[in-house]
Amino acid sequence: MTKVKEAAVLPRNEILQGDCIEIMAGMPEASVDLIFADPPYNLQLRGDLHRPDNSRVDAVDDEWDRFASFETYDAFTRAWLKQARRILKPNGAIWVIGSYHNIFRVGAALQDEGYWILNDVVWRKSNPMPNFRGKRFTNAHETMIWASKSEGARYTFNYEALKSLNDGIQMRSDWVLPICNGGERLKDANGDKAHPTQKPLGLLHRVLVGATNPGDVVLDPFFGTGTTGAVAKMLGRDWIGIERDAGYIEVAERRMKDIRAYDRSALQVSQSKRAAPRVPFGQLVERGMLRPGETLVSVNGKAAAKVRADGTLVADGVNGSIHQVGAALEGAPSCNGWTYWCIRRDGKTVPIDVLRQQIRSEMDTAG
Amino acid sequence: MTKVKEAAVLPRNEILQGDCIEIMAGMPEASVDLIFADPPYNLQLRGDLHRPDNSRVDAVDDEWDRFASFETYDAFTRAWLKQARRILKPNGAIWVIGSYHNIFRVGAALQDEGYWILNDVVWRKSNPMPNFRGKRFTNAHETMIWASKSEGARYTFNYEALKSLNDGIQMRSDWVLPICNGGERLKDANGDKAHPTQKPLGLLHRVLVGATNPGDVVLDPFFGTGTTGAVAKMLGRDWIGIERDAGYIEVAERRMKDIRAYDRSALQVSQSKRAAPRVPFGQLVERGMLRPGETLVSVNGKAAAKVRADGTLVADGVNGSIHQVGAALEGAPSCNGWTYWCIRRDGKTVPIDVLRQQIRSEMDTAG
DNA sequence: TGTTAAGCTGAATCTAGGT
DNA sequence: CACCTAGATTCAGCTTAAC
């Protein structure tokens, strides 16, 4: 057991090397405004995974992500959450990010340790890695838990700032952001990624704008290559990083030196304007706008097809998407099924595109 | 403790009134294909909530949603999950839906009871209720956990059907669907909503199309007003509902009577190649579709191999199956020889897979 | 220099069936 | 159970090469 300094002065704007449980134990209690934590996920990966083109997936197989059992992982989780809670100010809060491998254990531990969950926030990745074997759903999101130190605490929530970030509409619990790649992704001397799980700046930007004020102290107990520190510094917050790995610290130190507060251009992240959202034909079936077994008629009245439960059509032995079946029946190279296929409604024949428009207008009002 | 009948016959297509833990305890083990559960969320709401216009929000404040503590809720959760797991077939699976109030406890319990989590799936609501006080994020999603009975189980996943539902792109772990309202929302005699947390049909449609096959047995231990049963019946699955509340059962019974199954042909979903009958490469030689001594060319044009009478290939001193030789020549860990090796036909280079297709279509027409 | 095509990669608990 | 082999399987975005 390492001897721990008692009630030392809180360090600021530096990276501390070592185990986060021990280092937090040496910090004064009730001194930190926000903790953002990206702990090991305990992925429990087995063998290799290859893409259909036979290239190998560069998996997270680092030593720091390996735990002997759920019990071991739980003990670790509860230990660092306990110290984190001790050093939080009474009105402080915590964010923890994870995947289904670990997030349920983290969430239960948060509740058991006395934190009060305010929201779970879903990071919906716009460009996740697909499921190569077709055995599960694309793992397209990660989950963040936002919790105050205790029930009734007066946590920071910059409602208006977040609303502005979201084009004037109240920010929701699901955030669409791309994964960290391109120029933002830190590389080592060999040109390989410096850290296997670097988080995007945009994610931290939204967290810190929403949950802290300038001058607040932000602590990241699993600092890695320092995304939390980078955004905190840009936004004029004080930051503290704790990290075990000397290699990551070296990259992070270099990174932090180059960060300037309020560097506008660095804050520009993925403000892509929304194109008309894609609506799969299958949604019309799922939502009951079309029944499986129902018949669609072609716009020229010459062809008919039957809807199946999986959102495909069947006609004259042809089965496939609305576009494929339309093209096949017309002997055409392609066909826009949305305008080709029609239903009877109010005595009129209307293209199924009107149903798609209905869904799109619902999505618009939802933000 | 209620006396429980042992290894009774599994009831089908009916609603059983009572406590789901006791009733499941009376069911034969390994008899159910899929469980969909929407357990109490343990919302812990304090006091009334009012909208900005001072109208009162009709919150979930029913007795069944109240638990004294996390310990009580955990005990309840583990008890019903244990029974649920017992009655699941070895290759069965479970879906549980919840919010941040309870889903972390449910997820940890699932893992502790021996279930194997396959995905967490986020239901992203297109029209959620806003956060009226502006103190948190709009609670715009709920989380579902999909888990098999145990690690390594061969669970059902209709990959191609779900891909069809999503316009030909692999289905992701985030699903955008509207909440249940309008004509779909069941009303009681007073015109009020019959159940506070009725789930949309579209959600269950996607779950059941993806995770069951026609004829499977689907159990919902918290049946409520029967959305799971309704979709199961429409999709030609058998269903079992368990519900404590007589009022909900009455609504559900009435609802189930009016449900009609879609016709058979509409229930056919796109099959994956995995389900197609296996055709040994040797059959192509036996049937004279390929001659011993004939040369095959690789799809990239870089390699060639000669067919032998026993259905193996030879190239550059390598001899073996179409897959083994392909993998060896490419230096790859594996190779699908059916799509890798090609023949010349009508002046074009086509993969030998088309020959396999010919055999398979003959098998189809032969019955 | 501009445009197009090909290549690479990302927190992944990623097979099925026979002997 | 272990072991072996057939053979099924990917989306978006950025980078680099080719034209």
mmCIF file of N, CA, C and O (backbone and C1' of nucleotides) in Angstrom, chain A residues 44 51 100 129 133 135-136 139 185 193, chain C residues 7-16:
data_model
loop_
_atom_site.group_PDB
_atom_site.id
_atom_site.type_symbol
_atom_site.label_atom_id
_atom_site.label_comp_id
_atom_site.label_asym_id
_atom_site.label_seq_id
_atom_site.Cartn_x
_atom_site.Cartn_y
_atom_site.Cartn_z
ATOM 1 N N GLN A 44 -12.855 -7.890 -23.064
ATOM 2 C CA GLN A 44 -12.847 -9.365 -23.065
ATOM 3 C C GLN A 44 -12.795 -9.945 -24.469
ATOM 4 O O GLN A 44 -13.564 -10.834 -24.818
ATOM 5 N N ARG A 51 -11.603 -8.418 -41.457
ATOM 6 C CA ARG A 51 -12.625 -7.841 -42.321
ATOM 7 C C ARG A 51 -12.879 -8.790 -43.493
ATOM 8 O O ARG A 51 -12.070 -9.681 -43.757
ATOM 9 N N TYR A 100 -21.386 -1.435 -23.677
ATOM 10 C CA TYR A 100 -22.188 -2.421 -22.948
ATOM 11 C C TYR A 100 -21.327 -3.398 -22.159
ATOM 12 O O TYR A 100 -21.835 -4.081 -21.274
ATOM 13 N N MET A 129 -17.373 1.463 -36.818
ATOM 14 C CA MET A 129 -16.885 0.276 -37.519
ATOM 15 C C MET A 129 -18.061 -0.695 -37.669
ATOM 16 O O MET A 129 -18.808 -0.902 -36.723
ATOM 17 N N ARG A 133 -18.955 -9.781 -39.260
ATOM 18 C CA ARG A 133 -19.431 -11.143 -39.441
ATOM 19 C C ARG A 133 -20.940 -11.231 -39.603
ATOM 20 O O ARG A 133 -21.478 -12.327 -39.753
ATOM 21 N N LYS A 135 -23.247 -10.904 -37.357
ATOM 22 C CA LYS A 135 -23.836 -11.685 -36.273
ATOM 23 C C LYS A 135 -24.505 -10.826 -35.218
ATOM 24 O O LYS A 135 -25.174 -11.337 -34.322
ATOM 25 N N ARG A 136 -24.294 -9.534 -35.284
ATOM 26 C CA ARG A 136 -24.901 -8.623 -34.306
ATOM 27 C C ARG A 136 -25.198 -7.308 -35.000
ATOM 28 O O ARG A 136 -24.906 -7.128 -36.178
ATOM 29 N N ASN A 139 -22.127 -1.871 -33.760
ATOM 30 C CA ASN A 139 -21.970 -1.222 -32.471
ATOM 31 C C ASN A 139 -21.775 0.268 -32.708
ATOM 32 O O ASN A 139 -20.656 0.754 -32.774
ATOM 33 N N ARG A 185 -6.696 12.854 -34.999
ATOM 34 C CA ARG A 185 -6.184 11.642 -34.350
ATOM 35 C C ARG A 185 -4.668 11.740 -34.173
ATOM 36 O O ARG A 185 -3.919 11.888 -35.151
ATOM 37 N N LYS A 193 -1.609 5.093 -34.626
ATOM 38 C CA LYS A 193 -2.377 5.854 -33.642
ATOM 39 C C LYS A 193 -1.676 5.800 -32.290
ATOM 40 O O LYS A 193 -1.212 4.740 -31.855
ATOM 41 P P DG C 7 -6.765 -1.177 -54.400
ATOM 42 O "O5'" DG C 7 -6.375 -0.463 -53.019
ATOM 43 C "C5'" DG C 7 -5.309 0.480 -53.007
ATOM 44 C "C4'" DG C 7 -5.105 1.015 -51.592
ATOM 45 C "C3'" DG C 7 -5.311 -0.031 -50.493
ATOM 46 O "O3'" DG C 7 -4.253 0.100 -49.559
ATOM 47 C "C1'" DG C 7 -6.698 1.852 -50.089
ATOM 48 P P DC C 8 -4.081 -0.952 -48.371
ATOM 49 O "O5'" DC C 8 -4.518 -0.115 -47.088
ATOM 50 C "C5'" DC C 8 -3.957 1.179 -46.895
ATOM 51 C "C4'" DC C 8 -4.669 1.869 -45.749
ATOM 52 C "C3'" DC C 8 -4.913 0.971 -44.532
ATOM 53 O "O3'" DC C 8 -4.492 1.688 -43.394
ATOM 54 C "C1'" DC C 8 -6.927 2.020 -45.196
ATOM 55 P P DT C 9 -4.295 0.897 -42.016
ATOM 56 O "O5'" DT C 9 -5.593 1.357 -41.226
ATOM 57 C "C5'" DT C 9 -5.758 2.724 -40.896
ATOM 58 C "C4'" DT C 9 -7.074 2.911 -40.180
ATOM 59 C "C3'" DT C 9 -7.389 1.830 -39.125
ATOM 60 O "O3'" DT C 9 -8.037 2.433 -38.036
ATOM 61 C "C1'" DT C 9 -9.146 1.994 -40.630
ATOM 62 P P DG C 10 -7.351 2.438 -36.660
ATOM 63 O "O5'" DG C 10 -8.572 2.878 -35.712
ATOM 64 C "C5'" DG C 10 -9.113 4.178 -35.846
ATOM 65 C "C4'" DG C 10 -10.608 4.146 -35.592
ATOM 66 C "C3'" DG C 10 -11.045 3.285 -34.406
ATOM 67 O "O3'" DG C 10 -12.108 3.963 -33.742
ATOM 68 C "C1'" DG C 10 -12.136 2.531 -36.358
ATOM 69 P P DA C 11 -12.123 4.114 -32.254
ATOM 70 O "O5'" DA C 11 -12.344 2.634 -31.716
ATOM 71 C "C5'" DA C 11 -12.237 2.365 -30.345
ATOM 72 C "C4'" DA C 11 -12.591 0.920 -30.112
ATOM 73 C "C3'" DA C 11 -14.072 0.609 -30.234
ATOM 74 O "O3'" DA C 11 -14.234 -0.796 -30.473
ATOM 75 C "C1'" DA C 11 -13.388 0.487 -27.970
ATOM 76 P P DA C 12 -13.750 -1.327 -31.990
ATOM 77 O "O5'" DA C 12 -14.619 -2.591 -32.329
ATOM 78 C "C5'" DA C 12 -16.021 -2.537 -32.333
ATOM 79 C "C4'" DA C 12 -16.591 -3.847 -31.838
ATOM 80 C "C3'" DA C 12 -16.461 -4.034 -30.340
ATOM 81 O "O3'" DA C 12 -17.712 -4.288 -29.711
ATOM 82 C "C1'" DA C 12 -15.391 -5.831 -31.473
ATOM 83 P P DT C 13 -18.528 -5.716 -29.857
ATOM 84 O "O5'" DT C 13 -17.611 -6.733 -29.047
ATOM 85 C "C5'" DT C 13 -17.712 -8.130 -29.280
ATOM 86 C "C4'" DT C 13 -16.907 -8.847 -28.281
ATOM 87 C "C3'" DT C 13 -17.111 -10.355 -28.336
ATOM 88 O "O3'" DT C 13 -16.159 -10.896 -29.234
ATOM 89 C "C1'" DT C 13 -16.974 -9.520 -26.110
ATOM 90 P P DC C 14 -16.461 -12.094 -30.137
ATOM 91 O "O5'" DC C 14 -17.547 -11.553 -31.139
ATOM 92 C "C5'" DC C 14 -18.756 -12.269 -31.362
ATOM 93 C "C4'" DC C 14 -18.894 -12.551 -32.855
ATOM 94 C "C3'" DC C 14 -17.649 -13.190 -33.460
ATOM 95 O "O3'" DC C 14 -18.087 -14.127 -34.445
ATOM 96 C "C1'" DC C 14 -18.138 -11.177 -34.584
ATOM 97 P P DT C 15 -17.364 -15.537 -34.475
ATOM 98 O "O5'" DT C 15 -18.612 -16.339 -35.058
ATOM 99 C "C5'" DT C 15 -19.480 -15.698 -35.980
ATOM 100 C "C4'" DT C 15 -20.211 -16.755 -36.765
ATOM 101 C "C3'" DT C 15 -20.876 -17.805 -35.895
ATOM 102 O "O3'" DT C 15 -22.107 -18.158 -36.519
ATOM 103 C "C1'" DT C 15 -19.304 -18.834 -37.324
ATOM 104 P P DA C 16 -23.054 -19.211 -35.845
ATOM 105 O "O5'" DA C 16 -22.753 -20.491 -36.723
ATOM 106 C "C5'" DA C 16 -22.852 -20.373 -38.140
ATOM 107 C "C4'" DA C 16 -22.790 -21.745 -38.744
ATOM 108 C "C3'" DA C 16 -23.521 -22.815 -37.940
ATOM 109 O "O3'" DA C 16 -24.168 -23.676 -38.871
ATOM 110 C "C1'" DA C 16 -21.238 -23.380 -38.093
#
